[in-house]
Amino acid sequence: MSMPRTLRSVPELVEAGLLPPGAEHSDMARVGERYAVALTPAVAAMIDRQDPHDPIALQFVPDAAELHVRAEERTDPIGDLAHSPVEGIVHRYPDRVLLKAVHVCPVYCRFCFRREMVGPSGLGTLTPEQLDAAIAYIAARQEIWEVILTGGDPLVLSARRLREIMERLAAIGHVKIVRFHTRVPVVEPDRVDAALIDALKASGKTTYVALHANHPRELTPQARAACARLVDAGIAMISQTVLLRGVNDDADVLAALMRAFVENRIRPYYLHHPDLAPGTSHFRLGLAEGKALVAQLRGRISGLCQPTYILDIPGGHGKVPVLSDAVRESDDGCFRIRDFRGGEHRYPPDADEGLTKGNAEG
């Protein structure tokens, strides 16, 4: 009997019964050619094949709607490239940087805001020389207190590679916090073993793991056990969730998810308004819808379970809490957003600020 494998193409999804026969000859095939596809065995096992609106399938199985690109959508929706002084580094805020060591993932979310950068045809893994330059950049700037490993999913790297990165960061005295953003405990829980956990720790550093999950069914017994191994080893966990139409745009679903995080010693952190990534409009709610939905959580669930609902302002201007006075609805039905530097921005942005100008930097 063959071992389950990661499904990496539309024909493989058809063979597994996750897409209908003939999908490999339809628009679905064009989606699979344009954007990376991967479903691990753990993800495939979560999907209810009898439910055409299964919330797990919606997140990972290609949809022809991804070919519909709106004018305001952007290849780099949150402006990573505009804030990248050296390859692999994004320095948007004074005291922290992103370190994107790798641009591949164990799974590929259909709403991914970096979908133009990740995957087998994406930006790839940093070369040794590029990693040297990225570490040198961090070491040269005393204001950098936190390094956030993202990408791609950093936990696809081997324990040896992760340990090498942590050892190099351990030698930089002003870096105190190292944060890993990952889906691995949910989508590949067996990967979270003693060697990987040990590699995430370094003397003098506090390690956080930010778990990305969008629906309570993702927290399977295996995923919960993987998270417990991390927390029991002294690694703090926080959550990251994207508000997605058809997946979790329901107060009861969000409440169940946030409670599940807290029950598993994961602090609810961010609930993201979905970014303006190409071909993802079918996932996006309006800001007013999102505000109304999140307001329903107040009083319904414990304060321990309340995430911060945030918008990453298109163009690389940083995050803003949607329920704050920095987000104001205007008479034309759009919103005026004030960034952390005091700049004002329109949301949604005008169409000519998006892909219509070939904007690769947001």
Coordinates of C-alpha atoms in Angstrom, one line a residue:
M1 CA 0.0 0.0 0.0
S2 CA 1.5 3.3 -1.0
M3 CA 2.0 6.1 1.6
P4 CA -0.1 9.2 1.3
R5 CA 1.7 12.0 -0.5
T6 CA 1.3 15.7 -0.9
L7 CA -1.0 16.5 -3.8
R8 CA 0.7 19.1 -6.1
S9 CA -1.3 19.4 -9.3
V10 CA -4.9 19.7 -10.6
P11 CA -4.7 16.1 -12.1
E12 CA -3.6 14.7 -8.7
L13 CA -6.5 16.5 -7.0
V14 CA -8.9 15.0 -9.6
E15 CA -7.4 11.5 -8.9
A16 CA -7.9 12.0 -5.2
G17 CA -11.6 13.0 -5.7
L18 CA -11.0 16.6 -4.6
L19 CA -11.9 18.0 -8.0
P20 CA -14.4 16.7 -10.5
P21 CA -13.4 14.6 -13.5
G22 CA -12.4 16.8 -16.4
A23 CA -11.2 19.6 -14.2
E24 CA -7.6 19.1 -15.5
H25 CA -8.9 20.2 -18.9
S26 CA -10.8 23.3 -17.6
D27 CA -10.0 26.8 -16.2
M28 CA -8.9 24.9 -13.1
A29 CA -5.8 23.8 -15.0
R30 CA -5.0 27.4 -15.8
V31 CA -5.2 28.2 -12.1
G32 CA -2.9 25.3 -11.3
E33 CA -0.4 26.6 -13.8
R34 CA -0.4 30.1 -12.5
Y35 CA -0.4 29.6 -8.8
A36 CA 1.3 26.9 -6.7
V37 CA -0.8 23.9 -5.5
A38 CA 0.0 21.7 -2.5
L39 CA -2.2 19.8 -0.1
T40 CA -0.5 17.6 2.5
P41 CA -2.1 14.3 3.6
A42 CA -3.2 15.9 6.8
V43 CA -5.1 18.6 4.9
A44 CA -6.7 16.2 2.4
A45 CA -7.9 14.1 5.3
M46 CA -9.7 17.1 6.8
I47 CA -11.8 17.8 3.7
D48 CA -15.4 16.6 3.6
R49 CA -15.7 15.5 0.0
Q50 CA -19.5 15.4 0.3
D51 CA -19.7 19.2 1.1
P52 CA -19.3 21.4 -2.0
H53 CA -18.7 24.3 0.3
D54 CA -16.3 22.6 2.7
P55 CA -14.3 25.4 4.5
I56 CA -11.0 23.4 4.4
A57 CA -11.3 22.7 0.7
L58 CA -12.1 26.4 -0.1
Q59 CA -8.8 27.3 1.5
F60 CA -6.6 24.9 -0.5
V61 CA -8.3 23.5 -3.6
P62 CA -7.9 25.7 -6.7
D63 CA -11.0 27.5 -7.9
A64 CA -11.6 29.0 -11.3
A65 CA -12.6 32.3 -9.6
E66 CA -8.8 32.8 -9.1
L67 CA -8.6 33.8 -12.7
H68 CA -10.8 36.9 -12.1
V69 CA -8.4 39.6 -11.2
R70 CA -9.8 43.0 -10.1
A71 CA -8.1 46.2 -11.1
E72 CA -7.3 47.2 -7.5
E73 CA -5.5 44.0 -6.8
R74 CA -1.7 43.9 -6.5
T75 CA 1.1 41.5 -7.1
D76 CA 2.7 42.7 -3.9
P77 CA -0.4 43.8 -1.9
I78 CA 1.3 44.9 1.4
G79 CA 4.4 46.4 -0.2
D80 CA 7.1 43.9 0.9
L81 CA 9.4 44.8 -2.0
A82 CA 9.2 48.5 -1.4
H83 CA 10.6 47.9 2.1
S84 CA 13.3 45.3 1.2
P85 CA 16.7 46.8 1.6
V86 CA 18.5 43.5 0.9
E87 CA 17.2 40.2 -0.4
G88 CA 15.2 38.3 2.2
I89 CA 14.7 41.3 4.6
V90 CA 11.5 43.4 4.9
H91 CA 12.1 46.4 7.3
R92 CA 8.7 48.2 7.6
Y93 CA 8.7 49.0 11.3
P94 CA 11.7 50.4 13.2
D95 CA 12.1 47.7 15.8
R96 CA 11.5 44.5 13.8
V97 CA 12.2 42.9 10.5
L98 CA 10.9 40.0 8.4
L99 CA 13.5 37.4 7.5
K100 CA 12.2 35.5 4.5
A101 CA 14.7 32.6 4.3
V102 CA 12.5 30.4 2.1
H103 CA 9.6 31.0 -0.3
V104 CA 8.1 27.5 -0.4
C105 CA 5.3 26.1 1.9
P106 CA 4.0 22.6 2.7
V107 CA 0.6 23.9 1.5
Y108 CA -0.5 26.8 -0.7
C109 CA -3.5 28.9 0.5
R110 CA -5.7 30.1 -2.3
F111 CA -5.9 33.5 -0.7
C112 CA -2.2 33.9 0.0
F113 CA -1.1 37.6 -0.2
R114 CA 2.4 36.4 -1.3
R115 CA 1.0 34.1 -4.0
E116 CA 3.1 35.8 -6.7
M117 CA 6.3 35.2 -4.7
V118 CA 5.9 31.7 -3.3
G119 CA 6.0 28.2 -4.7
P120 CA 8.3 26.2 -6.9
S121 CA 8.5 29.1 -9.4
G122 CA 8.7 31.7 -6.7
L123 CA 11.6 33.6 -5.2
G124 CA 13.2 30.4 -3.8
T125 CA 15.4 29.9 -0.8
L126 CA 18.1 32.4 0.1
T127 CA 21.5 31.5 -1.1
P128 CA 24.3 31.4 1.6
E129 CA 25.5 34.7 0.3
Q130 CA 22.1 36.3 0.5
L131 CA 21.5 34.9 4.0
D132 CA 24.9 36.3 5.1
A133 CA 23.8 39.8 3.8
A134 CA 20.5 39.5 5.6
I135 CA 22.1 38.5 8.9
A136 CA 24.7 41.3 8.5
Y137 CA 21.8 43.8 7.9
I138 CA 20.2 42.8 11.2
A139 CA 23.5 42.8 13.1
A140 CA 24.3 46.3 12.0
R141 CA 21.1 47.9 13.3
Q142 CA 20.7 48.2 17.0
E143 CA 17.1 49.1 16.8
I144 CA 16.0 45.7 15.6
W145 CA 14.6 44.0 18.7
E146 CA 12.5 41.2 16.9
V147 CA 13.2 39.0 13.9
I148 CA 10.1 37.4 12.3
L149 CA 10.8 34.4 10.1
T150 CA 8.2 34.0 7.4
G151 CA 8.2 33.5 3.7
G152 CA 7.1 30.9 2.6
D153 CA 6.9 28.8 5.7
P154 CA 10.2 28.7 7.7
L155 CA 9.4 25.4 9.3
V156 CA 9.8 23.6 6.0
L157 CA 13.5 24.0 6.6
S158 CA 15.4 21.2 8.2
A159 CA 16.2 21.3 11.9
R160 CA 19.8 21.7 10.9
R161 CA 19.1 24.8 8.8
L162 CA 16.8 26.3 11.5
R163 CA 19.4 25.7 14.2
E164 CA 22.1 27.5 12.1
I165 CA 19.8 30.5 11.7
M166 CA 19.0 30.6 15.4
E167 CA 22.7 30.3 16.3
R168 CA 23.5 33.3 14.1
L169 CA 20.7 35.3 15.6
A170 CA 21.8 34.3 19.1
A171 CA 25.1 36.1 18.4
I172 CA 23.3 39.4 17.8
G173 CA 22.8 40.9 21.3
H174 CA 20.1 43.5 20.4
V175 CA 17.8 40.8 18.9
K176 CA 15.7 39.6 21.8
I177 CA 12.6 38.0 20.2
V178 CA 12.5 35.5 17.3
R179 CA 9.1 34.7 15.8
F180 CA 8.2 32.0 13.4
H181 CA 5.0 32.2 11.3
T182 CA 3.8 28.8 10.2
R183 CA 1.0 26.4 9.2
V184 CA 3.2 23.3 9.9
P185 CA 1.6 22.2 13.2
V186 CA -1.8 22.0 11.4
V187 CA -0.9 20.8 8.0
E188 CA 2.2 18.6 8.8
P189 CA 2.0 18.0 12.5
D190 CA 4.4 15.0 12.6
R191 CA 7.1 17.4 11.4
V192 CA 7.0 19.1 14.9
D193 CA 9.4 16.7 16.5
A194 CA 12.0 17.0 19.2
A195 CA 14.8 18.0 16.8
L196 CA 12.7 20.8 15.2
I197 CA 11.6 22.1 18.5
D198 CA 15.1 22.2 19.9
A199 CA 16.3 24.0 16.7
L200 CA 13.8 26.9 17.4
K201 CA 15.4 27.8 20.7
A202 CA 18.6 29.8 21.4
S203 CA 20.2 31.1 24.5
G204 CA 19.2 34.7 25.4
K205 CA 16.3 34.7 22.9
T206 CA 12.5 34.3 23.5
T207 CA 10.9 32.2 20.7
Y208 CA 7.3 32.7 19.6
V209 CA 5.5 30.5 17.1
A210 CA 2.6 32.2 15.3
L211 CA 0.2 29.5 14.1
H212 CA -1.9 30.3 11.0
A213 CA -5.4 28.6 11.2
N214 CA -8.7 29.8 9.9
H215 CA -11.3 27.2 10.9
P216 CA -11.8 25.2 14.1
R217 CA -11.7 21.9 12.2
E218 CA -8.0 22.6 11.4
L219 CA -7.2 22.0 15.1
T220 CA -7.3 18.2 14.8
P221 CA -6.1 16.0 17.6
Q222 CA -2.7 15.7 15.8
A223 CA -2.5 19.5 15.4
R224 CA -3.3 20.0 19.1
A225 CA -0.6 17.5 20.1
A226 CA 2.0 19.3 17.9
C227 CA 1.1 22.6 19.5
A228 CA 1.3 21.0 23.0
R229 CA 4.8 19.8 22.2
L230 CA 5.9 23.3 21.3
V231 CA 4.3 24.9 24.4
D232 CA 5.5 22.2 26.8
A233 CA 9.0 22.9 25.5
G234 CA 8.7 26.6 26.6
I235 CA 7.8 28.1 23.2
A236 CA 5.1 30.7 23.4
M237 CA 2.3 30.5 20.7
I238 CA 0.1 33.1 19.2
S239 CA -2.5 32.8 16.4
Q240 CA -3.0 34.4 13.1
T241 CA -6.3 34.1 11.2
V242 CA -7.6 35.6 7.9
L243 CA -11.2 36.6 7.7
L244 CA -12.5 34.7 4.7
R245 CA -15.9 34.6 3.0
G246 CA -17.3 31.1 3.1
V247 CA -14.7 29.9 5.6
N248 CA -15.1 31.8 8.8
D249 CA -17.3 34.8 8.1
D250 CA -19.7 33.6 10.9
A251 CA -19.5 34.7 14.5
D252 CA -20.1 31.2 15.8
V253 CA -17.2 29.8 13.7
L254 CA -14.9 32.5 14.8
A255 CA -15.8 32.1 18.4
A256 CA -15.2 28.3 18.2
L257 CA -11.8 28.9 16.6
M258 CA -10.7 31.5 19.1
R259 CA -11.8 29.3 22.0
A260 CA -9.9 26.4 20.5
F261 CA -6.7 28.5 20.4
V262 CA -7.0 29.5 24.0
E263 CA -7.8 25.9 25.1
N264 CA -4.5 24.9 23.4
R265 CA -2.5 27.7 25.1
I266 CA -2.3 29.8 22.0
R267 CA -3.0 33.5 22.5
P268 CA -5.4 34.9 19.8
Y269 CA -3.4 37.6 18.1
Y270 CA -4.4 38.9 14.7
L271 CA -7.6 38.5 12.6
H272 CA -6.5 39.8 9.2
H273 CA -8.8 41.5 6.7
P274 CA -7.9 39.7 3.5
D275 CA -5.3 41.5 1.3
L276 CA -5.7 42.7 -2.3
A277 CA -3.9 39.7 -3.8
P278 CA -4.7 38.9 -7.4
G279 CA -7.6 36.5 -7.9
T280 CA -8.8 36.5 -4.3
S281 CA -11.9 38.8 -4.4
H282 CA -14.2 35.9 -3.8
F283 CA -12.7 35.6 -0.3
R284 CA -13.0 39.2 0.6
L285 CA -15.7 40.8 2.8
G286 CA -16.1 44.6 2.9
L287 CA -14.6 46.4 5.9
A288 CA -18.1 47.3 7.1
E289 CA -19.1 43.6 7.0
G290 CA -15.9 42.6 8.9
K291 CA -16.5 45.3 11.6
A292 CA -20.0 44.1 12.2
L293 CA -18.9 40.5 12.4
V294 CA -16.1 41.1 14.8
A295 CA -18.4 43.3 17.0
Q296 CA -20.5 40.2 17.6
L297 CA -17.6 38.6 19.4
R298 CA -17.7 41.2 22.1
G299 CA -19.5 39.8 25.1
R300 CA -20.0 36.5 23.3
I301 CA -16.6 35.1 24.2
S302 CA -14.0 35.7 26.9
G303 CA -11.6 38.5 26.7
L304 CA -8.9 35.9 26.4
C305 CA -10.4 34.9 23.1
Q306 CA -10.5 38.3 21.4
P307 CA -8.1 38.8 18.5
T308 CA -7.2 42.2 17.1
Y309 CA -8.9 42.8 13.7
I310 CA -6.4 44.5 11.5
L311 CA -6.0 45.8 7.9
D312 CA -2.6 45.8 6.2
I313 CA -2.8 49.1 4.3
P314 CA -2.1 48.5 0.6
G315 CA 1.2 50.0 -0.5
G316 CA 3.3 49.0 2.5
H317 CA 2.0 51.5 5.0
G318 CA 1.7 49.0 7.8
K319 CA -1.1 47.5 9.9
V320 CA -4.0 49.4 11.5
P321 CA -6.7 48.1 13.9
V322 CA -9.9 48.2 12.0
L323 CA -12.0 49.0 15.1
S324 CA -9.9 52.0 16.0
D325 CA -10.5 55.7 15.1
A326 CA -7.7 55.3 12.5
V327 CA -10.4 53.8 10.2
R328 CA -13.2 56.1 9.2
E329 CA -16.0 55.4 6.7
S330 CA -16.4 58.3 4.2
D331 CA -19.5 59.5 2.4
D332 CA -18.7 57.6 -0.8
G333 CA -18.8 54.2 0.9
C334 CA -15.0 53.9 1.0
F335 CA -12.8 54.2 4.1
R336 CA -10.1 56.7 5.1
I337 CA -7.2 54.9 6.9
R338 CA -4.6 56.7 9.0
D339 CA -1.2 54.8 9.2
F340 CA 1.1 54.8 12.2
R341 CA 3.1 57.6 10.7
G342 CA 0.0 59.8 10.4
G343 CA -0.4 59.4 6.6
E344 CA -4.0 59.1 5.1
H345 CA -5.0 56.4 2.6
R346 CA -8.2 55.5 0.8
Y347 CA -9.5 51.9 1.1
P348 CA -10.2 50.2 -1.2
P349 CA -7.5 52.1 -3.2
D350 CA -8.3 53.5 -6.6
A351 CA -8.0 51.0 -9.4
D352 CA -5.2 52.7 -11.1
E353 CA -3.0 52.1 -8.0
G354 CA -3.3 48.3 -8.5
L355 CA -2.4 45.9 -11.3
T356 CA -3.5 48.2 -14.1
K357 CA -0.2 50.0 -13.7
G358 CA 1.8 46.8 -13.5
N359 CA 2.7 47.7 -9.9
A360 CA 5.1 45.1 -8.5
E361 CA 5.8 46.9 -5.3
G362 CA 2.4 47.9 -4.1

